[in-house]
Each structure stands twice: as C-alpha cells, then as structure tokens.
Amino acid sequence: MQLNKILPRLFLIITGLFPILPFKIKGIVGLFFIVIVLFSLKKRKLEINYLFLLNASLFVLYFISLTYSDNFKEGISKLETTLSLFIFPIGFLLLIANKKAINNIVEYGNIFKYTFIASSFLLSILIFMLSFNYGDYITQKVNINRFVYDLSEGFLWMKDHPIYLSIYLSISLFLIAELFNQAKRKYQIMLLLVGIFEVIVVFILSRKGVIISLLLSFLIFSLMKIKNKKKVLLYFFIFMTAILFLSQNYFPDTAKRFREVLDTKSYDEVVSYSSTSIRHGIYKCSFEKIKESWLFGYGIGGVGEELRECYKDKSEVLYIGNFNSHNQYLGIILRVGVFGLLLFIMSIILNLIFLYNRKDYSAFSIILLLVFVMLTENILDRQNGVILFSLLINYFIYRNLILKN
C-alpha cells in the first residue's frame, strides 16, 4: 500500500484514539500531522483561504505579545502549548495543494469518526466501572465529588481533567448523530445504546459547563436537522424532565452542583468546596485586570502573575489554587486585549457561517459546543483542549472546501 494512503489512515486512527491517549503523548497527533504535511508538500499553486489564515491569527497575536510580556520564560512555555493554533490551519492550507492527500484524508473520514466513538465508549465504560468504588447508585449513593476529584488526579494510564473527559464524550455524541442515518438498522441500535450510555457518564462527571453546553448545542443541532420544530422542543422537554428526575434520585451530587449556581451564598465569599464561588472570585479579578489593560492586554507571559497579584488580595483559596481566568474570552482579552478577542470571535463566526451554509450541522454543532464550553473553561490554554479545537475546526473547514470542489 502506498505511503500517501497509509499516512492519512494512521493519522485519522491516532486522532480517533485521542480521548484515550495518555496526556503526555497527545501531542503525537500534531507531530503526525506535520509529517503528513511535509510528505505531501509539492510545488503547486497554493490557494490561499482566508478562514485558515484567520484561524492562525490568534497564535500570531500571542507571538507578538511576547514582546511586551513581563515573564518571557512563561510566555515561551505558553506559546509551545498553543502552537497547534498555528500548525493545523497552516498545515491544512498547504495540504490543499496536494490532490492525493486531499482525497485520502476526506475519503477515509469515517475511520476517524468510528475510532473516536469507539475510544470514547471505552473511556465511558472505564469511568463508569471506576465509579463503583465510590458507591453503587442503588443502596449507596456514589460520592461524585470525591470520585471526580480522584479522576482529575489521574486514573489507569490517563490524566485528563473531568471537563475534558466530558468534552470527548460530548463530541462522540455528535459523531454518533452524524453516522446514525447512514448506518444499517442493527448498527443504529448499537449507536443509540452507546450514545445513551455516554450521556449517563457525562452526567456522572457532573461538569456544569459542559452539560449545559451539550444540551444547548444538541438542541440547536436537532432544530437544524429536523423539520418538525415543535416535535424537537417536545422531545427536548421530555428529555430534560427525565434528566431532572434521574439526577435528583440517582445523581444528587450533580443536582446539588446546579443548585449551587442559584444559591446567593455562592457569591458572598470564595470557599474551596464551591466551584461557583471560586469562578465568581476569578471573574472579579479578571475584570479588574482587564480594566487596567484592556487594549493590548498583558501579553501571553504576563497574565498569570497579574491574576496572582489580585488573588493574593482577594482570597487565599484563589491564591493557592493559582487559577487561570476560567473563561477563554476573558483569557484572550487579558493576553492580547480587546482587538485579539474581536479577531477571535470574528474567526469563530465566519467558520460557523461557512459550516452552516455547507449544511454540515454536526461539525457546526461540535464547534458550537466548544464555543459554549469556552465560557467556563480556558480550553485553548491546555494541550488537550487546544489540539482538539484547532484540529477539528480546521479539519471541518478543509473537508467542506474539498467536498465543495
């Protein structure tokens, strides 16, 4: 078999295995992609696509901001982490010039989908089995808080925060929805059962931001895909009612985490056992620092120290925790100012418009899911989050550009 067929298949398989790859080697996806790009480079006329350039622009601003960052060493470290924001858009831009690479990556696209679903399903099984060490859901309630904390410290060969575990499962659900109508009857039943199980595990992980983002993006996905809007809203209402009942009776800790948001005491002081109070404190400091340098920010290497300075005055819990802004949009303003945020938002909007116009509703919804999650998490500041986001958004654009032609 020729290398130009083997490499794309291997890349799609490795990418599909992303949810269960050990944290330290997740970067292999980016390295393998670079190999494919270098192998595929040929002297052809390069078609410049503005979406890829826009998708790379945030990294360019980060690089420029290094010139005014107080902590140059930290800035270099952050640039290394966010390098995927440059590698994937520029890589896919270069790949467009090679017809064989194009055809192979698009043709074998289902390899990625099925592998990602299978690895996410395996991940959900492992999480579910481990949860029985903390209760059995029937005679003894599962201590979700302790379970989730231990997961974040690492389990088996993995060390991913529960937020990212939830994101993997959520993306898998959209891939299941995309493949469902294409599959034969018996495979549809399998996909449905896998999807239901993954939803249950997402609720066990009880990450509020991801759950809300999943529900909203899946509702939007359903409204785009199904003509009967009233039917969609009715089913959504029934589903939400069932979820509320199950959460109250079988996942009380998950229900408690949502009630915490409505509790006014969560906003009085920062306490270690309330994620809502912690985020409230973080956002107060973030806005204070934004007011002081809203135009250009503090540079990619200067944000951490600025926030720590504020945390020191506000709360010992925040200072010891050394938290980031826990909101990607605030994080971007803090690093490269309001211009950087506007450029990033513009790139997201144009990508979503392109995917919507191409009727690629699953890709649209996956990106929308990540956009919603960014309201409560800095996914572009962690290796697993930034690789996943940059790879998916640029792959979806690449795929649709090729199919269009």
PDB file of C-alpha atoms in Angstrom, residues 206-209 212 253-268 273-280 283 376:
ATOM      1  CA  SER A 206     -21.260  16.425  36.550  1.00  0.00           C
ATOM      2  CA  ARG A 207     -19.343  19.242  34.838  1.00  0.00           C
ATOM      3  CA  LYS A 208     -21.956  22.004  34.747  1.00  0.00           C
ATOM      4  CA  GLY A 209     -20.452  23.991  31.891  1.00  0.00           C
ATOM      5  CA  ILE A 212     -25.255  22.956  29.661  1.00  0.00           C
ATOM      6  CA  ASP A 253     -24.347  15.496  43.881  1.00  0.00           C
ATOM      7  CA  THR A 254     -24.799  16.533  40.250  1.00  0.00           C
ATOM      8  CA  ALA A 255     -28.143  18.161  41.060  1.00  0.00           C
ATOM      9  CA  LYS A 256     -26.533  19.901  44.042  1.00  0.00           C
ATOM     10  CA  ARG A 257     -23.834  21.408  41.806  1.00  0.00           C
ATOM     11  CA  PHE A 258     -26.525  23.009  39.628  1.00  0.00           C
ATOM     12  CA  ARG A 259     -28.499  24.316  42.621  1.00  0.00           C
ATOM     13  CA  GLU A 260     -25.266  25.890  43.844  1.00  0.00           C
ATOM     14  CA  VAL A 261     -25.407  28.344  40.921  1.00  0.00           C
ATOM     15  CA  LEU A 262     -28.728  29.735  42.172  1.00  0.00           C
ATOM     16  CA  ASP A 263     -27.614  29.938  45.813  1.00  0.00           C
ATOM     17  CA  THR A 264     -26.805  33.577  46.683  1.00  0.00           C
ATOM     18  CA  LYS A 265     -24.318  32.372  49.322  1.00  0.00           C
ATOM     19  CA  SER A 266     -22.075  31.180  46.485  1.00  0.00           C
ATOM     20  CA  TYR A 267     -21.392  34.805  45.641  1.00  0.00           C
ATOM     21  CA  ASP A 268     -20.694  36.104  49.152  1.00  0.00           C
ATOM     22  CA  TYR A 273     -15.937  23.409  48.188  1.00  0.00           C
ATOM     23  CA  SER A 274     -17.964  25.643  45.838  1.00  0.00           C
ATOM     24  CA  SER A 275     -16.809  25.868  42.218  1.00  0.00           C
ATOM     25  CA  THR A 276     -19.378  28.616  41.637  1.00  0.00           C
ATOM     26  CA  SER A 277     -17.900  30.824  44.372  1.00  0.00           C
ATOM     27  CA  ILE A 278     -14.389  30.175  43.027  1.00  0.00           C
ATOM     28  CA  ARG A 279     -15.388  31.179  39.496  1.00  0.00           C
ATOM     29  CA  HIS A 280     -17.140  34.284  40.802  1.00  0.00           C
ATOM     30  CA  TYR A 283     -14.131  36.627  37.199  1.00  0.00           C
ATOM     31  CA  THR A 376     -16.416  28.491  31.635  1.00  0.00           C
TER      32      THR A 376
END
